Amino acid sequence: MAKITLEDVDYVAGLAHLTLNPETREAMARDLGSILEYIDQLERLDTSGVEPMMHVLDVTNVYREDTVGESLSQEDAFKNAPKTDGEYFLVPKILDGE
Amino acid sequence: MEYEPVIGLEVHVEINSRSKVFCACLNNFHSPPNSNVCPVCLGMPGVLPVLNVAMVDASMAVGLALNCTISRWSKMDRKHYFYPDLAKSYQISQYDLPLCHDGYLDIEVDGASKRVGITRAHMEEDTARNTHTIGGGISGVDFNRCGVPLLEIVTEPDIFSADEAFAYLTALKQILEYLNVSDCNMEEGSLRAEPNISVRPKGSTTLGVKTEVKNVASFSGVRKAIEFEIKRQVKALDSGEAVVQETRGWDADRGITVSQRVKESAHDYRYFPDPDLMPVVVDDAWEERIRQSLPELPQARKRRFREDLDLSEYDAGVVGMTKDLADYFDAAVVAGAPAKQAANWITGEILATLAERKSDITACKMKPEALASMIGLIGDGTISGTIAKELLPDLIESGGDPKAIVEERGLVQISDSAELEELAQAIIRDHPGPAQEFRDGNKKAIGFLVGQAMKATKGKGNPKLINQILTDALSQE
Amino acid sequence: MSAELFRLSAHETTARIRSGDTNAREVTESYLAHIESVEPKVDAYLDVWREPARARAEAIDAAIAAGQNPGPLAGVPVAIKDNLCTREGRTTCASKMLENFESPYDATVVEKLDAAGAVLLGKLNLDEFAMGSTNENSAVKVTRNPWDSDRVPGGSSGGAAACLAANEAAFTLGSDTGGSIRLPASFCGCLGMKPTYGRVSRYGLVAFASSLDQIGPFTKDAEDLALILAAIAGKDPRDATSADLPVPDYSSTMRDGVSGSRIGLPKEYFTDALDGEVGKQVDAALQALKGEGAELVEISLPHTEYAIAVYYIICTAEASSNLARFDGVRYGYRHPDAASVEDLYRLSKSEGFGLEVQRRILLGTYVLSSGYYDAYYLKAQKARGLLRRDFDEAFTRCDVIATPTSPTTAYKFGEKMDDPLQMYLGDIFTTSANLAGIPGLSMPCGLASNGMPVGLQLLGKPFDEAALIRTAYAYEKSGAPTLGPAPLG
Ligand SMILES: [Mg+2]
Ligand SMILES: [Zn+2]
């Protein structure tokens, strides 16, 4: 199935919001290609009629009750913020539809 | 060419649970920025979500009220996109297995009933709020709203005009208010409606290319945006241009929609089941428990008001407008007020008085029992309607027992014939003109004389008795 | 002061502290001094919390003096992998992305260690975000194998394995997504257990692959496994995937022996691909268990050949999702030049994440992207069901499954770095347990002729960690060769 082109790498990097430098870009195309080629052996496996396994635990309906607990102090909330005015987390101006 | 619009609506409703949907932070719009945040809703490394059961209950209630099928088995999924208001860069939502699906809502447009199909109603989390008022090329993000429980309700493309969309939204909001699951405040964003609109040649059965309109802050805005978009699309098609599938923003000031260019790949959401959350499995007992907890819904209630209590279409509509009002009315009837009269007082004086004060029935200090008692006092002749109207503002403002107040203030109606006969003679003497008109056969002239008598008694005279005595006096002469 | 307190196991340490033979402060000082001497050669720690550890030890001693019971791990020094969130110090995941991250909360296991009376010594190196099998993917430094400083300690919990093997803590905690506890345990000659998925709360473990990750202990012996697993296991209301099951008293069932116990040997694991030296040591260990009364039965796990493919689809898909949150807005590395939101993401991620992390994000994004989901992710979920079914069937014929932990002993530095696929194939014996959610442990079973430890892997039925601990304990008591201290220990 898989042969990974540079365009594929660019598309996926775009989805993941990563910028790759030119060497990395080629290395990634090569690495992803060989890994996916290995993974493609799964094509041989007949999974018709098999249910996908989403959880290994056969448990359902795990909830919390609607009670209010403690939130973080402002100090803790902003402790790791790269940029803040003490009220908001700051980012470069968000444009409409961005 | 003649075109017809086809419209679908996506409505996001913030559920008014005490805490957020996946963490225990307070769910409150009015808190200072970033004060209702914790590691979970800030998407800190290592945290895990746990679903708030109140969200499932509330979503199921809405689903049942919208005649949906409740999924016996559903799950939470991750929807990926990058935006600063999304703490984890994915939104926990429901993709292919929503909790509620295949329902409908009947609405009324121009007196005709119409059914709008509900495709699905699914559980998700709200995003943070961005503020663009900081300046200096900077935006700020407030995560208080991030993780607030959000129910997304999606209709079939069953809506064919801006008026129908408006009627649907009004009916939906009424139901949500009846269920008390949301504040339904569009200005605060707890209710958000996003129409998608396409047009097609009249008679065609295939759908045209649709646009989705965002940033609409009111129902009337939705109506205007749809009207604008229909005109814009028809104009484009008429001039041979194609309609582009896109998201457009509503510019309320200019009254137009504006294209919001979004990269194609932004819509590759890479949904997959959230491994951190277990499936939601609803059995018959759970569904039945929620069904039993539903209040009488607006349409059923309105029907009962009309059919069982004999209210007019108009009165039933007004009295049933909100659950609080309808509850008030029902309680007054239970307390003994004749339905028709209770409805008249509510739709008339009471709502007018409240409207003047920019408040609603929840602020009315006059208990429904007091309204019933006041109507009783009129009925048994203790006070006149005029006195009742005078009493009303005080009762609404401060409450109290009408009977006690009437007695205390000496407002009991004058039904003493001797006293009223004396008064009648004086009125006839002082207003010879109208008296003569009556004698000459203009029976309507009595109204003026009664009015004068009421004025003279400061409203306390029994108007029926005064009428009788005046008529007798003028006829006997 | 007893100079070699740092050589004691956790259960010996707490017993001696309780008996008044020594105290927590003395034990802590012994470890701190030993760290001082060997750490330059091992480089297992990213941060040593000297003063907080001393203060904590004194508090434990004071509690004991006041007649209180500080818990089952009273005074035992522990160090933890740096992908477990702690209010103390930083939680970096050995990534530039989180180099300054100070967690505002403690992971549930950290709270449990505190409640059990343990003394935290600091945070340990790992492959960046737990992605790797050698520890060479750490963005901070290279941890060395205490048995041979030219060799890797294994990964991704390489720091946790090396730290324990070098006696720089009485026990350590790591995380295992596809073998990240068992592989380094085998490379470094210590015990390491991945509990059943759901046995230990993941709250506060920086997620790599949410459906596979489990936290588990590295210990010096089986008795410590029993003690520590009991202290960290159990339902956590903050982790919806933690199992609501009682935690057995592993220490009391540990001594029940393996007589009559059936040990399954999957034929798919004992093939030519296995290094002869490794096979020899594993065979000897199995014979020792047979000598204790266990019955060896051949079993089949027919879908084993697909495990690596399935694993790398699922773990990268989940990783691409879990790592998307590192955007430089609320915490983490933020590129100074970002002038737009798009730049903020792109530059911060590209500079903040190392190559292996980027590779897995790309692969995971690819297998989830439109048009590929069914062929990769959904297919892998189905194959995962078949792998689990293999184990369910095998466990009708045996109580415990035994395999080598790794086809080889520890690699030399650089040996596998050029070819990510070859590196991934090194996980061949360990990933199935994560996919099936079953418990597994690795225990040392002698040295290969290159002087490097060999690991025996034991796999159990879901939530039957007791059987694994019992088997490991029986092996230790069988008189079969156990390892002496590592040369750097
Ligand atoms: Mg939505
Ligand atoms: Zn929160």
PDB file of N, CA and C in Angstrom, chain C residues 123-201:
ATOM      1  N   LYS C 123      13.923  12.628  40.152  1.00  0.00           N
ATOM      2  CA  LYS C 123      13.317  12.239  38.874  1.00  0.00           C
ATOM      3  C   LYS C 123      14.369  11.634  37.939  1.00  0.00           C
ATOM      4  N   LEU C 124      13.907  10.662  37.138  1.00  0.00           N
ATOM      5  CA  LEU C 124      14.826   9.847  36.354  1.00  0.00           C
ATOM      6  C   LEU C 124      14.691  10.060  34.854  1.00  0.00           C
ATOM      7  N   ASN C 125      15.813   9.830  34.183  1.00  0.00           N
ATOM      8  CA  ASN C 125      15.899  10.027  32.736  1.00  0.00           C
ATOM      9  C   ASN C 125      15.034   9.012  31.989  1.00  0.00           C
ATOM     10  N   LEU C 126      14.691   9.369  30.754  1.00  0.00           N
ATOM     11  CA  LEU C 126      13.864   8.498  29.911  1.00  0.00           C
ATOM     12  C   LEU C 126      14.053   8.913  28.465  1.00  0.00           C
ATOM     13  N   ASP C 127      13.620   8.066  27.561  1.00  0.00           N
ATOM     14  CA  ASP C 127      13.515   8.510  26.177  1.00  0.00           C
ATOM     15  C   ASP C 127      12.449   9.592  26.149  1.00  0.00           C
ATOM     16  N   GLU C 128      12.688  10.635  25.386  1.00  0.00           N
ATOM     17  CA  GLU C 128      11.763  11.769  25.339  1.00  0.00           C
ATOM     18  C   GLU C 128      10.320  11.289  25.204  1.00  0.00           C
ATOM     19  N   PHE C 129       9.498  11.735  26.141  1.00  0.00           N
ATOM     20  CA  PHE C 129       8.074  11.352  26.172  1.00  0.00           C
ATOM     21  C   PHE C 129       7.871   9.838  26.133  1.00  0.00           C
ATOM     22  N   ALA C 130       8.862   9.102  26.657  1.00  0.00           N
ATOM     23  CA  ALA C 130       8.786   7.637  26.769  1.00  0.00           C
ATOM     24  C   ALA C 130       8.798   6.943  25.407  1.00  0.00           C
ATOM     25  N   MET C 131       9.339   7.626  24.398  1.00  0.00           N
ATOM     26  CA  MET C 131       9.364   7.034  23.062  1.00  0.00           C
ATOM     27  C   MET C 131      10.771   6.580  22.712  1.00  0.00           C
ATOM     28  N   GLY C 132      10.984   5.277  22.881  1.00  0.00           N
ATOM     29  CA  GLY C 132      12.288   4.721  22.536  1.00  0.00           C
ATOM     30  C   GLY C 132      12.575   3.483  23.347  1.00  0.00           C
ATOM     31  N   SER C 133      13.605   2.764  22.965  1.00  0.00           N
ATOM     32  CA  SER C 133      13.934   1.502  23.623  1.00  0.00           C
ATOM     33  C   SER C 133      15.350   1.497  24.163  1.00  0.00           C
ATOM     34  N   THR C 134      16.030   2.649  24.124  1.00  0.00           N
ATOM     35  CA  THR C 134      17.437   2.669  24.538  1.00  0.00           C
ATOM     36  C   THR C 134      17.798   3.817  25.463  1.00  0.00           C
ATOM     37  N   ASN C 135      16.908   4.771  25.605  1.00  0.00           N
ATOM     38  CA  ASN C 135      17.180   6.005  26.342  1.00  0.00           C
ATOM     39  C   ASN C 135      18.024   6.993  25.544  1.00  0.00           C
ATOM     40  N   GLU C 136      18.382   6.613  24.333  1.00  0.00           N
ATOM     41  CA  GLU C 136      19.173   7.535  23.514  1.00  0.00           C
ATOM     42  C   GLU C 136      18.335   8.697  22.998  1.00  0.00           C
ATOM     43  N   ASN C 137      17.005   8.587  23.122  1.00  0.00           N
ATOM     44  CA  ASN C 137      16.149   9.678  22.659  1.00  0.00           C
ATOM     45  C   ASN C 137      15.913  10.748  23.724  1.00  0.00           C
ATOM     46  N   SER C 138      16.587  10.640  24.862  1.00  0.00           N
ATOM     47  CA  SER C 138      16.457  11.716  25.846  1.00  0.00           C
ATOM     48  C   SER C 138      17.060  12.981  25.273  1.00  0.00           C
ATOM     49  N   ALA C 139      16.352  14.094  25.443  1.00  0.00           N
ATOM     50  CA  ALA C 139      16.901  15.370  24.958  1.00  0.00           C
ATOM     51  C   ALA C 139      17.878  15.948  25.959  1.00  0.00           C
ATOM     52  N   VAL C 140      18.010  15.290  27.126  1.00  0.00           N
ATOM     53  CA  VAL C 140      18.830  15.861  28.180  1.00  0.00           C
ATOM     54  C   VAL C 140      20.205  15.210  28.255  1.00  0.00           C
ATOM     55  N   LYS C 141      20.208  13.899  28.398  1.00  0.00           N
ATOM     56  CA  LYS C 141      21.500  13.235  28.534  1.00  0.00           C
ATOM     57  C   LYS C 141      21.364  11.747  28.290  1.00  0.00           C
ATOM     58  N   VAL C 142      22.510  11.083  28.262  1.00  0.00           N
ATOM     59  CA  VAL C 142      22.550   9.655  27.998  1.00  0.00           C
ATOM     60  C   VAL C 142      22.752   8.912  29.301  1.00  0.00           C
ATOM     61  N   THR C 143      21.830   8.020  29.627  1.00  0.00           N
ATOM     62  CA  THR C 143      22.015   7.175  30.799  1.00  0.00           C
ATOM     63  C   THR C 143      22.746   5.905  30.372  1.00  0.00           C
ATOM     64  N   ARG C 144      23.669   5.462  31.226  1.00  0.00           N
ATOM     65  CA  ARG C 144      24.481   4.290  30.869  1.00  0.00           C
ATOM     66  C   ARG C 144      24.032   3.063  31.643  1.00  0.00           C
ATOM     67  N   ASN C 145      24.271   1.918  31.036  1.00  0.00           N
ATOM     68  CA  ASN C 145      23.917   0.656  31.692  1.00  0.00           C
ATOM     69  C   ASN C 145      24.934   0.364  32.792  1.00  0.00           C
ATOM     70  N   PRO C 146      24.500   0.187  34.020  1.00  0.00           N
ATOM     71  CA  PRO C 146      25.450  -0.035  35.118  1.00  0.00           C
ATOM     72  C   PRO C 146      26.264  -1.325  34.958  1.00  0.00           C
ATOM     73  N   TRP C 147      25.849  -2.198  34.042  1.00  0.00           N
ATOM     74  CA  TRP C 147      26.621  -3.432  33.809  1.00  0.00           C
ATOM     75  C   TRP C 147      27.732  -3.214  32.793  1.00  0.00           C
ATOM     76  N   ASP C 148      27.583  -2.196  31.969  1.00  0.00           N
ATOM     77  CA  ASP C 148      28.590  -1.912  30.938  1.00  0.00           C
ATOM     78  C   ASP C 148      28.294  -0.528  30.397  1.00  0.00           C
ATOM     79  N   SER C 149      29.196   0.396  30.706  1.00  0.00           N
ATOM     80  CA  SER C 149      28.868   1.787  30.373  1.00  0.00           C
ATOM     81  C   SER C 149      28.921   2.067  28.873  1.00  0.00           C
ATOM     82  N   ASP C 150      29.298   1.093  28.070  1.00  0.00           N
ATOM     83  CA  ASP C 150      29.215   1.278  26.618  1.00  0.00           C
ATOM     84  C   ASP C 150      27.856   0.857  26.075  1.00  0.00           C
ATOM     85  N   ARG C 151      27.033   0.332  26.967  1.00  0.00           N
ATOM     86  CA  ARG C 151      25.756  -0.189  26.492  1.00  0.00           C
ATOM     87  C   ARG C 151      24.579   0.634  27.030  1.00  0.00           C
ATOM     88  N   VAL C 152      23.481   0.540  26.290  1.00  0.00           N
ATOM     89  CA  VAL C 152      22.279   1.293  26.680  1.00  0.00           C
ATOM     90  C   VAL C 152      21.607   0.590  27.863  1.00  0.00           C
ATOM     91  N   PRO C 153      20.887   1.373  28.656  1.00  0.00           N
ATOM     92  CA  PRO C 153      20.137   0.751  29.752  1.00  0.00           C
ATOM     93  C   PRO C 153      18.798   0.197  29.266  1.00  0.00           C
ATOM     94  N   GLY C 154      18.488   0.431  28.003  1.00  0.00           N
ATOM     95  CA  GLY C 154      17.152   0.081  27.501  1.00  0.00           C
ATOM     96  C   GLY C 154      16.215   1.251  27.716  1.00  0.00           C
ATOM     97  N   GLY C 155      15.019   1.128  27.147  1.00  0.00           N
ATOM     98  CA  GLY C 155      14.107   2.258  27.279  1.00  0.00           C
ATOM     99  C   GLY C 155      12.670   1.805  27.216  1.00  0.00           C
ATOM    100  N   SER C 156      11.796   2.688  27.455  1.00  0.00           N
ATOM    101  CA  SER C 156      12.085   4.091  27.659  1.00  0.00           C
ATOM    102  C   SER C 156      12.411   4.433  29.115  1.00  0.00           C
ATOM    103  N   SER C 157      12.084   3.493  30.063  1.00  0.00           N
ATOM    104  CA  SER C 157      12.375   3.800  31.471  1.00  0.00           C
ATOM    105  C   SER C 157      13.831   3.458  31.797  1.00  0.00           C
ATOM    106  N   GLY C 158      14.760   3.883  30.946  1.00  0.00           N
ATOM    107  CA  GLY C 158      16.163   3.528  31.138  1.00  0.00           C
ATOM    108  C   GLY C 158      16.732   4.100  32.420  1.00  0.00           C
ATOM    109  N   GLY C 159      16.345   5.317  32.746  1.00  0.00           N
ATOM    110  CA  GLY C 159      16.833   5.925  33.975  1.00  0.00           C
ATOM    111  C   GLY C 159      16.370   5.145  35.191  1.00  0.00           C
ATOM    112  N   ALA C 160      15.116   4.703  35.156  1.00  0.00           N
ATOM    113  CA  ALA C 160      14.556   3.977  36.304  1.00  0.00           C
ATOM    114  C   ALA C 160      15.234   2.628  36.487  1.00  0.00           C
ATOM    115  N   ALA C 161      15.564   1.952  35.372  1.00  0.00           N
ATOM    116  CA  ALA C 161      16.231   0.654  35.457  1.00  0.00           C
ATOM    117  C   ALA C 161      17.677   0.823  35.907  1.00  0.00           C
ATOM    118  N   ALA C 162      18.379   1.776  35.295  1.00  0.00           N
ATOM    119  CA  ALA C 162      19.786   1.985  35.624  1.00  0.00           C
ATOM    120  C   ALA C 162      19.937   2.464  37.065  1.00  0.00           C
ATOM    121  N   CYS C 163      19.060   3.345  37.488  1.00  0.00           N
ATOM    122  CA  CYS C 163      19.096   3.872  38.855  1.00  0.00           C
ATOM    123  C   CYS C 163      19.002   2.732  39.862  1.00  0.00           C
ATOM    124  N   LEU C 164      18.040   1.828  39.597  1.00  0.00           N
ATOM    125  CA  LEU C 164      17.863   0.724  40.536  1.00  0.00           C
ATOM    126  C   LEU C 164      19.050  -0.233  40.476  1.00  0.00           C
ATOM    127  N   ALA C 165      19.492  -0.570  39.256  1.00  0.00           N
ATOM    128  CA  ALA C 165      20.607  -1.507  39.120  1.00  0.00           C
ATOM    129  C   ALA C 165      21.866  -0.943  39.773  1.00  0.00           C
ATOM    130  N   ALA C 166      21.996   0.376  39.780  1.00  0.00           N
ATOM    131  CA  ALA C 166      23.164   1.007  40.396  1.00  0.00           C
ATOM    132  C   ALA C 166      22.928   1.317  41.872  1.00  0.00           C
ATOM    133  N   ASN C 167      21.820   0.797  42.417  1.00  0.00           N
ATOM    134  CA  ASN C 167      21.493   1.024  43.830  1.00  0.00           C
ATOM    135  C   ASN C 167      21.374   2.490  44.199  1.00  0.00           C
ATOM    136  N   GLU C 168      20.863   3.289  43.261  1.00  0.00           N
ATOM    137  CA  GLU C 168      20.685   4.714  43.552  1.00  0.00           C
ATOM    138  C   GLU C 168      19.295   5.013  44.114  1.00  0.00           C
ATOM    139  N   ALA C 169      18.506   3.987  44.339  1.00  0.00           N
ATOM    140  CA  ALA C 169      17.212   4.091  45.018  1.00  0.00           C
ATOM    141  C   ALA C 169      16.842   2.675  45.440  1.00  0.00           C
ATOM    142  N   ALA C 170      15.952   2.554  46.442  1.00  0.00           N
ATOM    143  CA  ALA C 170      15.567   1.209  46.886  1.00  0.00           C
ATOM    144  C   ALA C 170      14.588   0.578  45.907  1.00  0.00           C
ATOM    145  N   PHE C 171      13.804   1.411  45.266  1.00  0.00           N
ATOM    146  CA  PHE C 171      12.992   0.969  44.135  1.00  0.00           C
ATOM    147  C   PHE C 171      12.686   2.189  43.282  1.00  0.00           C
ATOM    148  N   THR C 172      12.204   1.966  42.075  1.00  0.00           N
ATOM    149  CA  THR C 172      11.875   3.090  41.196  1.00  0.00           C
ATOM    150  C   THR C 172      10.551   2.802  40.503  1.00  0.00           C
ATOM    151  N   LEU C 173       9.955   3.863  39.971  1.00  0.00           N
ATOM    152  CA  LEU C 173       8.750   3.685  39.167  1.00  0.00           C
ATOM    153  C   LEU C 173       9.024   4.127  37.733  1.00  0.00           C
ATOM    154  N   GLY C 174       8.509   3.338  36.809  1.00  0.00           N
ATOM    155  CA  GLY C 174       8.605   3.697  35.402  1.00  0.00           C
ATOM    156  C   GLY C 174       7.244   3.560  34.769  1.00  0.00           C
ATOM    157  N   SER C 175       7.195   3.653  33.454  1.00  0.00           N
ATOM    158  CA  SER C 175       5.944   3.426  32.738  1.00  0.00           C
ATOM    159  C   SER C 175       6.241   2.521  31.555  1.00  0.00           C
ATOM    160  N   ASP C 176       5.233   1.747  31.174  1.00  0.00           N
ATOM    161  CA  ASP C 176       5.427   0.718  30.154  1.00  0.00           C
ATOM    162  C   ASP C 176       4.290   0.827  29.148  1.00  0.00           C
ATOM    163  N   THR C 177       4.628   1.197  27.916  1.00  0.00           N
ATOM    164  CA  THR C 177       3.627   1.342  26.863  1.00  0.00           C
ATOM    165  C   THR C 177       3.723   0.194  25.867  1.00  0.00           C
ATOM    166  N   GLY C 178       4.978  -0.267  25.633  1.00  0.00           N
ATOM    167  CA  GLY C 178       5.176  -1.415  24.742  1.00  0.00           C
ATOM    168  C   GLY C 178       6.330  -2.283  25.211  1.00  0.00           C
ATOM    169  N   GLY C 179       6.721  -2.071  26.467  1.00  0.00           N
ATOM    170  CA  GLY C 179       7.857  -2.821  27.020  1.00  0.00           C
ATOM    171  C   GLY C 179       8.815  -1.921  27.778  1.00  0.00           C
ATOM    172  N   SER C 180       8.413  -0.678  27.977  1.00  0.00           N
ATOM    173  CA  SER C 180       9.318   0.338  28.522  1.00  0.00           C
ATOM    174  C   SER C 180       9.731   0.134  29.976  1.00  0.00           C
ATOM    175  N   ILE C 181       9.074  -0.791  30.681  1.00  0.00           N
ATOM    176  CA  ILE C 181       9.600  -1.200  31.989  1.00  0.00           C
ATOM    177  C   ILE C 181      10.373  -2.507  31.823  1.00  0.00           C
ATOM    178  N   ARG C 182       9.743  -3.470  31.140  1.00  0.00           N
ATOM    179  CA  ARG C 182      10.326  -4.816  31.093  1.00  0.00           C
ATOM    180  C   ARG C 182      11.637  -4.863  30.321  1.00  0.00           C
ATOM    181  N   LEU C 183      11.718  -4.151  29.202  1.00  0.00           N
ATOM    182  CA  LEU C 183      12.944  -4.198  28.408  1.00  0.00           C
ATOM    183  C   LEU C 183      14.152  -3.637  29.178  1.00  0.00           C
ATOM    184  N   PRO C 184      14.047  -2.421  29.734  1.00  0.00           N
ATOM    185  CA  PRO C 184      15.201  -1.936  30.506  1.00  0.00           C
ATOM    186  C   PRO C 184      15.466  -2.770  31.760  1.00  0.00           C
ATOM    187  N   ALA C 185      14.424  -3.350  32.361  1.00  0.00           N
ATOM    188  CA  ALA C 185      14.659  -4.219  33.521  1.00  0.00           C
ATOM    189  C   ALA C 185      15.531  -5.395  33.076  1.00  0.00           C
ATOM    190  N   SER C 186      15.215  -5.937  31.921  1.00  0.00           N
ATOM    191  CA  SER C 186      15.988  -7.075  31.430  1.00  0.00           C
ATOM    192  C   SER C 186      17.415  -6.650  31.068  1.00  0.00           C
ATOM    193  N   PHE C 187      17.562  -5.478  30.452  1.00  0.00           N
ATOM    194  CA  PHE C 187      18.902  -4.998  30.075  1.00  0.00           C
ATOM    195  C   PHE C 187      19.759  -4.673  31.304  1.00  0.00           C
ATOM    196  N   CYS C 188      19.114  -4.227  32.373  1.00  0.00           N
ATOM    197  CA  CYS C 188      19.870  -3.780  33.546  1.00  0.00           C
ATOM    198  C   CYS C 188      19.860  -4.792  34.686  1.00  0.00           C
ATOM    199  N   GLY C 189      19.232  -5.943  34.466  1.00  0.00           N
ATOM    200  CA  GLY C 189      19.300  -6.989  35.480  1.00  0.00           C
ATOM    201  C   GLY C 189      18.509  -6.700  36.743  1.00  0.00           C
ATOM    202  N   CYS C 190      17.306  -6.130  36.583  1.00  0.00           N
ATOM    203  CA  CYS C 190      16.465  -5.967  37.774  1.00  0.00           C
ATOM    204  C   CYS C 190      15.048  -6.446  37.463  1.00  0.00           C
ATOM    205  N   LEU C 191      14.196  -6.467  38.485  1.00  0.00           N
ATOM    206  CA  LEU C 191      12.816  -6.848  38.220  1.00  0.00           C
ATOM    207  C   LEU C 191      12.028  -5.603  37.815  1.00  0.00           C
ATOM    208  N   GLY C 192      11.145  -5.807  36.871  1.00  0.00           N
ATOM    209  CA  GLY C 192      10.283  -4.696  36.471  1.00  0.00           C
ATOM    210  C   GLY C 192       8.935  -5.247  36.084  1.00  0.00           C
ATOM    211  N   MET C 193       7.889  -4.605  36.578  1.00  0.00           N
ATOM    212  CA  MET C 193       6.555  -5.114  36.275  1.00  0.00           C
ATOM    213  C   MET C 193       5.677  -4.069  35.610  1.00  0.00           C
ATOM    214  N   LYS C 194       4.998  -4.502  34.546  1.00  0.00           N
ATOM    215  CA  LYS C 194       3.888  -3.727  33.971  1.00  0.00           C
ATOM    216  C   LYS C 194       2.608  -4.373  34.484  1.00  0.00           C
ATOM    217  N   PRO C 195       1.874  -3.710  35.344  1.00  0.00           N
ATOM    218  CA  PRO C 195       0.625  -4.302  35.852  1.00  0.00           C
ATOM    219  C   PRO C 195      -0.432  -4.377  34.747  1.00  0.00           C
ATOM    220  N   THR C 196      -1.519  -5.067  35.033  1.00  0.00           N
ATOM    221  CA  THR C 196      -2.665  -5.103  34.123  1.00  0.00           C
ATOM    222  C   THR C 196      -3.123  -3.682  33.840  1.00  0.00           C
ATOM    223  N   TYR C 197      -3.520  -3.416  32.582  1.00  0.00           N
ATOM    224  CA  TYR C 197      -4.070  -2.099  32.259  1.00  0.00           C
ATOM    225  C   TYR C 197      -5.264  -1.832  33.180  1.00  0.00           C
ATOM    226  N   GLY C 198      -5.229  -0.728  33.895  1.00  0.00           N
ATOM    227  CA  GLY C 198      -6.322  -0.413  34.810  1.00  0.00           C
ATOM    228  C   GLY C 198      -6.002  -0.718  36.263  1.00  0.00           C
ATOM    229  N   ARG C 199      -4.898  -1.420  36.516  1.00  0.00           N
ATOM    230  CA  ARG C 199      -4.557  -1.783  37.898  1.00  0.00           C
ATOM    231  C   ARG C 199      -4.027  -0.574  38.667  1.00  0.00           C
ATOM    232  N   VAL C 200      -3.215   0.236  37.975  1.00  0.00           N
ATOM    233  CA  VAL C 200      -2.610   1.411  38.615  1.00  0.00           C
ATOM    234  C   VAL C 200      -3.124   2.663  37.889  1.00  0.00           C
ATOM    235  N   SER C 201      -3.517   3.652  38.646  1.00  0.00           N
ATOM    236  CA  SER C 201      -4.038   4.884  38.037  1.00  0.00           C
ATOM    237  C   SER C 201      -2.995   5.546  37.144  1.00  0.00           C
TER     238      SER C 201
END
